[in-house]
């Protein structure tokens, strides 16, 4: 059981995205102690020069980071000390999500505008937020966005949940429709060092336009990413693409290893769940005290996803789906961090 808990979490966090009609937020619950591991160095840098600026990006030593932050499996631990995933969603979505995996703890507490009368909204919102908040202290990380939708009442409730998470110092990974919300309400994450944004090409463009008031500049990709992260008060941004670029405003890392030429839907959602798991592991005492755990989580999540995608493509080729990639997550991590 315990062996499967870790990997189940990497996959199940993305359930919400698999049902994009099903508004939901997903949260990670994990209680596990860790052995101290050393993080290796070894990386190379690339300079991007433009007329106005020069910015360095460093290819992350993702394999060492994965080895450094992934905890060993300890047969003495019981459920509750290991990984668990909670999903908060609407009533409609709950049966579908529940049937996806016995691993998931599903809370059908969210409401959309159509199901709540105007005069009841304040009361219902308070109830929804209280339902999530009573679990908050147990969460190691919150993932907001994949499959959430853009219903205004639901997004108002999610904004309140994010404020509570921030108040409780719970890391928040924002993806998909969560980025739609945050781009229009930057205060939700501004200045929060435990916030991670994982934009795809469209989501990144919207963020750049809103925050930097200019267009995406690929000639100075690292410099622009660092400015964006800085302008949002030092949040960590994982810009997804041919190479993933990661910045907290101070440093810019790239992850270019592995990867698949197949761009099937859903890979980004698996990535956001994986980042949540790895950043929670990276935050454990003595694991990586000298490095930003949100950056480490992004590097590890990106490398694992890209490795699993490349492995899935080896056999599935043009028919590769995200479910095939999920099937390759366990073996990909095992290859880098053997259990025994
Ligand atoms: N198999 C599934 O169930 C998948 C589910 N997914 C989930 O779906 C959501 C969107 O994710 P994505 O990656 O398609 O977003 P992206 O490339 O920015 O937009 C593409 C175009 O669509 C439009 N649009 C998007 N969202 C919209 C909305 N809520 N309502 C109306 N329009 C919307 C968008 O328009 P725009 O944002 O420019 O207004 C753009 O033209 C997100 O929650 C994700 O997790 C995906 O992960 C994919 C697989
Ligand atoms: N051109 C590419 N080559 C290799 N890997 C890529 C490429 N583009 C994206 N990826 C990888 O695919 C993963 C998902 O990125 P993508 O841009 O597809 O996210 P997304 O659009 O949010 O996905 P989703 O369909 O889940 O919403 C990331 O890990 C990224 O590294
Ligand atoms: Mg996405």
GROMACS .gro file of C-alpha atoms and ligand atoms in nm:
model
  421
    1UNK     CA    1   0.000   0.000   0.000
    2UNK     CA    2   0.259   0.245   0.106
    3UNK     CA    3   0.466   0.188  -0.204
    4UNK     CA    4   0.176   0.292  -0.418
    5UNK     CA    5   0.073   0.594  -0.221
    6UNK     CA    6   0.344   0.822  -0.352
    7UNK     CA    7   0.287   0.749  -0.715
    8UNK     CA    8  -0.088   0.744  -0.681
    9UNK     CA    9  -0.067   1.097  -0.567
   10UNK     CA   10   0.135   1.201  -0.869
   11UNK     CA   11  -0.139   1.070  -1.091
   12UNK     CA   12  -0.453   1.138  -0.896
   13UNK     CA   13  -0.395   1.507  -0.850
   14UNK     CA   14  -0.468   1.550  -1.213
   15UNK     CA   15  -0.806   1.386  -1.199
   16UNK     CA   16  -0.981   1.720  -1.190
   17UNK     CA   17  -0.847   1.807  -1.531
   18UNK     CA   18  -0.959   1.483  -1.685
   19UNK     CA   19  -1.314   1.603  -1.638
   20UNK     CA   20  -1.293   1.961  -1.749
   21UNK     CA   21  -1.668   1.998  -1.713
   22UNK     CA   22  -1.629   1.920  -1.346
   23UNK     CA   23  -1.527   2.225  -1.147
   24UNK     CA   24  -1.291   2.123  -0.878
   25UNK     CA   25  -0.984   2.212  -0.682
   26UNK     CA   26  -0.743   1.948  -0.569
   27UNK     CA   27  -0.541   1.944  -0.254
   28UNK     CA   28  -0.259   1.725  -0.140
   29UNK     CA   29  -0.246   1.567   0.199
   30UNK     CA   30   0.079   1.410   0.291
   31UNK     CA   31   0.233   1.320   0.621
   32UNK     CA   32   0.565   1.154   0.591
   33UNK     CA   33   0.904   1.195   0.744
   34UNK     CA   34   1.217   1.204   0.535
   35UNK     CA   35   1.569   1.088   0.530
   36UNK     CA   36   1.831   1.349   0.472
   37UNK     CA   37   1.965   1.340   0.117
   38UNK     CA   38   2.233   1.542  -0.050
   39UNK     CA   39   2.149   1.747  -0.355
   40UNK     CA   40   2.413   1.721  -0.626
   41UNK     CA   41   2.539   2.005  -0.840
   42UNK     CA   42   2.649   1.990  -1.201
   43UNK     CA   43   2.471   2.202  -1.457
   44UNK     CA   44   2.544   2.419  -1.757
   45UNK     CA   45   2.443   2.770  -1.850
   46UNK     CA   46   2.320   2.939  -2.163
   47UNK     CA   47   2.321   3.312  -2.231
   48UNK     CA   48   2.043   3.496  -2.408
   49UNK     CA   49   2.149   3.835  -2.533
   50UNK     CA   50   1.932   4.111  -2.665
   51UNK     CA   51   2.003   4.474  -2.733
   52UNK     CA   52   1.868   4.569  -2.392
   53UNK     CA   53   1.956   4.284  -2.157
   54UNK     CA   54   2.158   3.971  -2.095
   55UNK     CA   55   2.018   3.697  -1.880
   56UNK     CA   56   2.157   3.362  -1.787
   57UNK     CA   57   1.955   3.045  -1.767
   58UNK     CA   58   2.103   2.732  -1.614
   59UNK     CA   59   2.004   2.381  -1.719
   60UNK     CA   60   1.899   2.221  -1.392
   61UNK     CA   61   2.059   1.901  -1.273
   62UNK     CA   62   1.713   1.751  -1.255
   63UNK     CA   63   1.821   1.393  -1.191
   64UNK     CA   64   2.021   1.492  -0.881
   65UNK     CA   65   1.733   1.705  -0.760
   66UNK     CA   66   1.484   1.421  -0.806
   67UNK     CA   67   1.715   1.190  -0.612
   68UNK     CA   68   1.772   1.451  -0.345
   69UNK     CA   69   1.410   1.527  -0.263
   70UNK     CA   70   1.232   1.195  -0.319
   71UNK     CA   71   1.188   1.025   0.018
   72UNK     CA   72   1.270   0.659   0.068
   73UNK     CA   73   0.979   0.422   0.120
   74UNK     CA   74   0.960   0.309   0.480
   75UNK     CA   75   0.758  -0.007   0.556
   76UNK     CA   76   0.708   0.112   0.914
   77UNK     CA   77   0.480   0.398   0.810
   78UNK     CA   78   0.103   0.370   0.799
   79UNK     CA   79  -0.166   0.543   0.596
   80UNK     CA   80  -0.192   0.897   0.723
   81UNK     CA   81   0.186   0.924   0.748
   82UNK     CA   82   0.205   0.867   0.373
   83UNK     CA   83   0.052   1.034   0.070
   84UNK     CA   84  -0.317   1.106   0.034
   85UNK     CA   85  -0.507   1.327  -0.209
   86UNK     CA   86  -0.826   1.519  -0.144
   87UNK     CA   87  -1.036   1.660  -0.429
   88UNK     CA   88  -1.287   1.940  -0.374
   89UNK     CA   89  -1.545   1.954  -0.652
   90UNK     CA   90  -1.913   2.011  -0.730
   91UNK     CA   91  -2.180   1.747  -0.659
   92UNK     CA   92  -2.214   1.668  -1.031
   93UNK     CA   93  -1.846   1.592  -1.067
   94UNK     CA   94  -1.803   1.383  -0.752
   95UNK     CA   95  -1.928   1.038  -0.871
   96UNK     CA   96  -1.707   1.051  -1.180
   97UNK     CA   97  -1.402   1.159  -0.983
   98UNK     CA   98  -1.467   0.907  -0.705
   99UNK     CA   99  -1.484   0.624  -0.955
  100UNK     CA  100  -1.145   0.716  -1.098
  101UNK     CA  101  -0.940   0.585  -0.809
  102UNK     CA  102  -0.988   0.435  -0.461
  103UNK     CA  103  -0.701   0.660  -0.355
  104UNK     CA  104  -0.900   0.982  -0.376
  105UNK     CA  105  -1.092   1.146  -0.093
  106UNK     CA  106  -1.363   1.345  -0.269
  107UNK     CA  107  -1.549   1.641  -0.115
  108UNK     CA  108  -1.848   1.755  -0.329
  109UNK     CA  109  -1.868   2.099  -0.165
  110UNK     CA  110  -1.827   2.351  -0.448
  111UNK     CA  111  -2.126   2.533  -0.602
  112UNK     CA  112  -2.178   2.716  -0.931
  113UNK     CA  113  -2.388   3.030  -0.991
  114UNK     CA  114  -2.682   2.840  -1.141
  115UNK     CA  115  -2.736   2.637  -0.822
  116UNK     CA  116  -2.731   2.929  -0.576
  117UNK     CA  117  -2.985   3.214  -0.551
  118UNK     CA  118  -2.844   3.567  -0.536
  119UNK     CA  119  -2.958   3.624  -0.176
  120UNK     CA  120  -2.797   3.298  -0.058
  121UNK     CA  121  -2.454   3.355  -0.208
  122UNK     CA  122  -2.281   3.505   0.095
  123UNK     CA  123  -2.398   3.227   0.323
  124UNK     CA  124  -2.317   2.949   0.075
  125UNK     CA  125  -1.973   3.094   0.006
  126UNK     CA  126  -1.894   3.104   0.380
  127UNK     CA  127  -2.003   2.741   0.411
  128UNK     CA  128  -1.791   2.625   0.116
  129UNK     CA  129  -1.483   2.804   0.246
  130UNK     CA  130  -1.536   2.663   0.598
  131UNK     CA  131  -1.569   2.308   0.456
  132UNK     CA  132  -1.229   2.334   0.289
  133UNK     CA  133  -1.067   2.531   0.569
  134UNK     CA  134  -1.131   2.267   0.830
  135UNK     CA  135  -0.887   2.043   0.639
  136UNK     CA  136  -0.636   2.314   0.559
  137UNK     CA  137  -0.388   2.254   0.840
  138UNK     CA  138  -0.341   1.896   0.718
  139UNK     CA  139  -0.254   1.993   0.363
  140UNK     CA  140   0.101   2.013   0.238
  141UNK     CA  141   0.000   2.177  -0.088
  142UNK     CA  142  -0.303   2.297  -0.280
  143UNK     CA  143  -0.346   2.268  -0.659
  144UNK     CA  144  -0.594   2.517  -0.800
  145UNK     CA  145  -0.727   2.522  -1.152
  146UNK     CA  146  -0.719   2.216  -1.374
  147UNK     CA  147  -1.076   2.157  -1.490
  148UNK     CA  148  -1.209   2.425  -1.258
  149UNK     CA  149  -1.406   2.623  -1.517
  150UNK     CA  150  -1.472   2.997  -1.500
  151UNK     CA  151  -1.803   3.028  -1.319
  152UNK     CA  152  -1.788   3.363  -1.134
  153UNK     CA  153  -1.944   3.243  -0.806
  154UNK     CA  154  -1.723   2.936  -0.797
  155UNK     CA  155  -1.413   3.148  -0.865
  156UNK     CA  156  -1.514   3.385  -0.583
  157UNK     CA  157  -1.523   3.089  -0.344
  158UNK     CA  158  -1.189   2.962  -0.475
  159UNK     CA  159  -1.038   3.308  -0.417
  160UNK     CA  160  -1.142   3.287  -0.052
  161UNK     CA  161  -0.997   2.935  -0.025
  162UNK     CA  162  -0.668   3.062  -0.166
  163UNK     CA  163  -0.662   3.343   0.090
  164UNK     CA  164  -0.712   3.087   0.368
  165UNK     CA  165  -0.436   2.865   0.227
  166UNK     CA  166  -0.203   3.161   0.215
  167UNK     CA  167  -0.294   3.255   0.571
  168UNK     CA  168  -0.205   2.899   0.676
  169UNK     CA  169   0.123   2.906   0.479
  170UNK     CA  170   0.012   2.622   0.253
  171UNK     CA  171   0.188   2.623  -0.088
  172UNK     CA  172  -0.043   2.678  -0.385
  173UNK     CA  173   0.018   2.552  -0.740
  174UNK     CA  174  -0.195   2.749  -0.985
  175UNK     CA  175  -0.272   2.606  -1.330
  176UNK     CA  176  -0.541   2.613  -1.602
  177UNK     CA  177  -0.846   2.814  -1.497
  178UNK     CA  178  -0.667   2.903  -1.172
  179UNK     CA  179  -0.434   3.110  -1.389
  180UNK     CA  180  -0.735   3.278  -1.548
  181UNK     CA  181  -0.848   3.372  -1.197
  182UNK     CA  182  -0.506   3.485  -1.077
  183UNK     CA  183  -0.426   3.687  -1.390
  184UNK     CA  184  -0.737   3.891  -1.316
  185UNK     CA  185  -0.673   3.903  -0.939
  186UNK     CA  186  -0.296   3.916  -0.898
  187UNK     CA  187  -0.322   4.006  -0.530
  188UNK     CA  188  -0.417   3.646  -0.459
  189UNK     CA  189  -0.057   3.537  -0.514
  190UNK     CA  190   0.143   3.863  -0.523
  191UNK     CA  191   0.433   3.846  -0.278
  192UNK     CA  192   0.357   3.488  -0.172
  193UNK     CA  193   0.682   3.288  -0.200
  194UNK     CA  194   0.494   2.957  -0.177
  195UNK     CA  195   0.290   3.027  -0.491
  196UNK     CA  196   0.378   2.844  -0.814
  197UNK     CA  197   0.226   2.938  -1.150
  198UNK     CA  198   0.249   2.680  -1.431
  199UNK     CA  199   0.136   2.860  -1.749
  200UNK     CA  200   0.118   2.705  -2.094
  201UNK     CA  201   0.178   2.918  -2.402
  202UNK     CA  202  -0.162   3.097  -2.390
  203UNK     CA  203  -0.165   3.141  -2.015
  204UNK     CA  204   0.189   3.283  -2.022
  205UNK     CA  205   0.097   3.532  -2.293
  206UNK     CA  206  -0.198   3.658  -2.085
  207UNK     CA  207   0.022   3.693  -1.775
  208UNK     CA  208   0.293   3.885  -1.963
  209UNK     CA  209   0.039   4.120  -2.120
  210UNK     CA  210  -0.134   4.185  -1.788
  211UNK     CA  211   0.172   4.221  -1.564
  212UNK     CA  212   0.453   4.348  -1.789
  213UNK     CA  213   0.221   4.530  -2.029
  214UNK     CA  214   0.408   4.401  -2.335
  215UNK     CA  215   0.420   4.099  -2.566
  216UNK     CA  216   0.612   3.775  -2.511
  217UNK     CA  217   0.978   3.820  -2.609
  218UNK     CA  218   1.132   3.486  -2.700
  219UNK     CA  219   1.470   3.647  -2.771
  220UNK     CA  220   1.500   3.723  -2.400
  221UNK     CA  221   1.288   3.443  -2.258
  222UNK     CA  222   1.483   3.399  -1.930
  223UNK     CA  223   1.502   3.774  -1.866
  224UNK     CA  224   1.134   3.827  -1.929
  225UNK     CA  225   1.038   3.530  -1.711
  226UNK     CA  226   1.255   3.657  -1.424
  227UNK     CA  227   1.097   4.005  -1.456
  228UNK     CA  228   0.751   3.853  -1.449
  229UNK     CA  229   0.824   3.648  -1.137
  230UNK     CA  230   0.976   3.953  -0.969
  231UNK     CA  231   0.684   4.177  -1.062
  232UNK     CA  232   0.446   3.929  -0.901
  233UNK     CA  233   0.649   3.959  -0.583
  234UNK     CA  234   0.879   3.657  -0.612
  235UNK     CA  235   0.635   3.380  -0.696
  236UNK     CA  236   0.779   3.086  -0.887
  237UNK     CA  237   0.678   3.047  -1.251
  238UNK     CA  238   0.718   2.734  -1.461
  239UNK     CA  239   0.679   2.835  -1.824
  240UNK     CA  240   0.591   2.517  -2.017
  241UNK     CA  241   0.726   2.461  -2.365
  242UNK     CA  242   0.986   2.286  -2.574
  243UNK     CA  243   1.217   2.350  -2.279
  244UNK     CA  244   1.051   2.428  -1.950
  245UNK     CA  245   1.180   2.751  -1.794
  246UNK     CA  246   1.155   2.807  -1.420
  247UNK     CA  247   1.216   3.127  -1.226
  248UNK     CA  248   1.149   3.278  -0.885
  249UNK     CA  249   1.276   3.617  -0.999
  250UNK     CA  250   1.631   3.556  -0.881
  251UNK     CA  251   1.744   3.257  -1.085
  252UNK     CA  252   1.627   3.100  -1.410
  253UNK     CA  253   1.656   2.724  -1.460
  254UNK     CA  254   1.568   2.524  -1.767
  255UNK     CA  255   1.462   2.160  -1.798
  256UNK     CA  256   1.525   2.035  -2.149
  257UNK     CA  257   1.595   1.667  -2.088
  258UNK     CA  258   1.365   1.396  -2.216
  259UNK     CA  259   1.031   1.506  -2.367
  260UNK     CA  260   0.790   1.381  -2.629
  261UNK     CA  261   0.690   1.524  -2.967
  262UNK     CA  262   0.326   1.436  -2.899
  263UNK     CA  263   0.121   1.725  -2.752
  264UNK     CA  264  -0.181   1.545  -2.608
  265UNK     CA  265  -0.415   1.729  -2.369
  266UNK     CA  266  -0.375   1.671  -1.999
  267UNK     CA  267   0.003   1.663  -1.961
  268UNK     CA  268   0.002   2.002  -1.796
  269UNK     CA  269  -0.249   1.888  -1.538
  270UNK     CA  270  -0.034   1.589  -1.445
  271UNK     CA  271   0.258   1.828  -1.422
  272UNK     CA  272   0.082   2.060  -1.174
  273UNK     CA  273   0.003   1.765  -0.945
  274UNK     CA  274   0.359   1.636  -0.970
  275UNK     CA  275   0.502   1.980  -0.889
  276UNK     CA  276   0.279   1.991  -0.579
  277UNK     CA  277   0.412   1.658  -0.455
  278UNK     CA  278   0.777   1.738  -0.520
  279UNK     CA  279   0.765   2.085  -0.370
  280UNK     CA  280   0.608   1.936  -0.057
  281UNK     CA  281   0.891   1.685  -0.037
  282UNK     CA  282   1.148   1.959  -0.101
  283UNK     CA  283   1.008   2.160   0.193
  284UNK     CA  284   1.083   1.888   0.445
  285UNK     CA  285   1.341   1.991   0.704
  286UNK     CA  286   1.702   1.931   0.600
  287UNK     CA  287   1.615   1.814   0.251
  288UNK     CA  288   1.732   2.124   0.067
  289UNK     CA  289   1.762   2.408   0.313
  290UNK     CA  290   1.971   2.627   0.085
  291UNK     CA  291   1.745   2.618  -0.222
  292UNK     CA  292   1.397   2.745  -0.297
  293UNK     CA  293   1.168   2.441  -0.257
  294UNK     CA  294   0.917   2.573  -0.509
  295UNK     CA  295   1.189   2.588  -0.775
  296UNK     CA  296   1.310   2.238  -0.686
  297UNK     CA  297   0.952   2.109  -0.704
  298UNK     CA  298   0.911   2.259  -1.052
  299UNK     CA  299   1.238   2.111  -1.178
  300UNK     CA  300   1.158   1.766  -1.039
  301UNK     CA  301   0.798   1.767  -1.167
  302UNK     CA  302   0.902   1.886  -1.510
  303UNK     CA  303   1.179   1.628  -1.549
  304UNK     CA  304   0.963   1.339  -1.433
  305UNK     CA  305   0.672   1.435  -1.661
  306UNK     CA  306   0.901   1.475  -1.960
  307UNK     CA  307   1.069   1.141  -1.892
  308UNK     CA  308   0.734   0.961  -1.856
  309UNK     CA  309   0.607   1.129  -2.175
  310UNK     CA  310   0.915   1.022  -2.369
  311UNK     CA  311   0.880   0.664  -2.241
  312UNK     CA  312   0.510   0.651  -2.329
  313UNK     CA  313   0.586   0.781  -2.679
  314UNK     CA  314   0.840   0.501  -2.736
  315UNK     CA  315   0.559   0.248  -2.742
  316UNK     CA  316   0.242   0.447  -2.816
  317UNK     CA  317   0.385   0.686  -3.077
  318UNK     CA  318   0.118   0.915  -3.232
  319UNK     CA  319  -0.158   0.750  -3.030
  320UNK     CA  320   0.001   0.850  -2.699
  321UNK     CA  321  -0.255   0.980  -2.449
  322UNK     CA  322  -0.200   1.132  -2.107
  323UNK     CA  323  -0.328   0.809  -1.951
  324UNK     CA  324  -0.031   0.632  -2.116
  325UNK     CA  325   0.200   0.891  -1.963
  326UNK     CA  326   0.044   0.836  -1.620
  327UNK     CA  327   0.118   0.464  -1.659
  328UNK     CA  328   0.486   0.550  -1.712
  329UNK     CA  329   0.526   0.779  -1.408
  330UNK     CA  330   0.612   0.498  -1.165
  331UNK     CA  331   0.876   0.333  -1.379
  332UNK     CA  332   1.026   0.671  -1.471
  333UNK     CA  333   1.076   0.770  -1.109
  334UNK     CA  334   1.197   0.419  -1.023
  335UNK     CA  335   1.457   0.445  -1.295
  336UNK     CA  336   1.598   0.760  -1.135
  337UNK     CA  337   1.535   0.676  -0.768
  338UNK     CA  338   1.530   0.296  -0.726
  339UNK     CA  339   1.325   0.178  -0.428
  340UNK     CA  340   1.595  -0.070  -0.323
  341LIG     N1  341  -0.931   1.669  -2.156
  341LIG     C1  342  -0.964   1.773  -2.077
  341LIG     O1  343  -1.067   1.766  -2.012
  341LIG     C2  344  -0.879   1.895  -2.072
  341LIG     C3  345  -0.909   1.997  -1.985
  341LIG     N2  346  -0.839   2.107  -1.974
  341LIG     C4  347  -0.885   2.210  -1.887
  341LIG     O2  348  -0.959   2.296  -1.969
  341LIG     C5  349  -0.926   2.429  -1.935
  341LIG     C6  350  -0.857   2.495  -2.053
  341LIG     O3  351  -0.726   2.442  -2.072
  341LIG     P1  352  -0.641   2.463  -2.205
  341LIG     O4  353  -0.505   2.407  -2.180
  341LIG     O5  354  -0.714   2.415  -2.323
  341LIG     O6  355  -0.633   2.623  -2.206
  341LIG     P2  356  -0.579   2.728  -2.311
  341LIG     O7  357  -0.475   2.670  -2.401
  341LIG     O8  358  -0.541   2.846  -2.234
  341LIG     O9  359  -0.712   2.762  -2.392
  341LIG     C7  360  -0.742   2.710  -2.519
  341LIG     C8  361  -0.860   2.787  -2.571
  341LIG    O10  362  -0.979   2.757  -2.495
  341LIG     C9  363  -1.032   2.876  -2.434
  341LIG     N3  364  -1.069   2.843  -2.296
  341LIG    C10  365  -0.992   2.780  -2.207
  341LIG     N4  366  -1.056   2.759  -2.093
  341LIG    C11  367  -1.181   2.811  -2.110
  341LIG    C12  368  -1.295   2.820  -2.026
  341LIG     N5  369  -1.296   2.767  -1.902
  341LIG     N6  370  -1.405   2.883  -2.075
  341LIG    C13  371  -1.404   2.934  -2.199
  341LIG     N7  372  -1.297   2.928  -2.284
  341LIG    C14  373  -1.187   2.867  -2.240
  341LIG    C15  374  -0.921   2.976  -2.438
  341LIG    O11  375  -0.978   3.105  -2.446
  341LIG     P3  376  -0.911   3.231  -2.371
  341LIG    O12  377  -0.848   3.176  -2.245
  341LIG    O13  378  -0.812   3.286  -2.463
  341LIG    O14  379  -1.025   3.320  -2.339
  341LIG    C16  380  -0.846   2.938  -2.562
  341LIG    O15  381  -0.906   2.995  -2.676
  341LIG    C17  382  -0.837   2.420  -1.811
  341LIG    O16  383  -0.915   2.423  -1.694
  341LIG    C18  384  -0.773   2.288  -1.827
  341LIG    O17  385  -0.729   2.234  -1.706
  341LIG    C19  386  -0.719   2.125  -2.047
  341LIG    O18  387  -0.614   2.101  -1.958
  341LIG    C20  388  -0.707   2.039  -2.172
  341LIG    C21  389  -0.763   1.900  -2.161
  342LIG     N1  390   0.733   2.143  -2.762
  342LIG     C1  391   0.747   2.063  -2.656
  342LIG     N2  392   0.841   1.965  -2.653
  342LIG     C2  393   0.854   1.884  -2.547
  342LIG     N3  394   0.779   1.892  -2.436
  342LIG     C3  395   0.685   1.987  -2.431
  342LIG     C4  396   0.663   2.078  -2.540
  342LIG     N4  397   0.561   2.162  -2.507
  342LIG     C5  398   0.520   2.125  -2.385
  342LIG     N5  399   0.594   2.021  -2.339
  342LIG     C6  400   0.582   1.952  -2.209
  342LIG     O1  401   0.448   1.907  -2.193
  342LIG     C7  402   0.405   1.931  -2.059
  342LIG     C8  403   0.271   2.004  -2.064
  342LIG     O2  404   0.289   2.128  -2.129
  342LIG     P1  405   0.171   2.193  -2.214
  342LIG     O3  406   0.223   2.321  -2.268
  342LIG     O4  407   0.116   2.091  -2.306
  342LIG     O5  408   0.067   2.221  -2.096
  342LIG     P2  409  -0.091   2.251  -2.102
  342LIG     O6  410  -0.129   2.315  -2.231
  342LIG     O7  411  -0.125   2.325  -1.977
  342LIG     O8  412  -0.150   2.104  -2.091
  342LIG     P3  413  -0.302   2.062  -2.055
  342LIG     O9  414  -0.354   2.001  -2.179
  342LIG    O10  415  -0.288   1.964  -1.943
  342LIG    O11  416  -0.377   2.185  -2.011
  342LIG     C9  417   0.517   2.009  -1.989
  342LIG    O12  418   0.585   1.922  -1.902
  342LIG    C10  419   0.611   2.050  -2.100
  342LIG    O13  420   0.745   2.032  -2.060
  343LIG    MG1  421  -0.318   2.337  -1.885
   0.00000   0.00000   0.00000
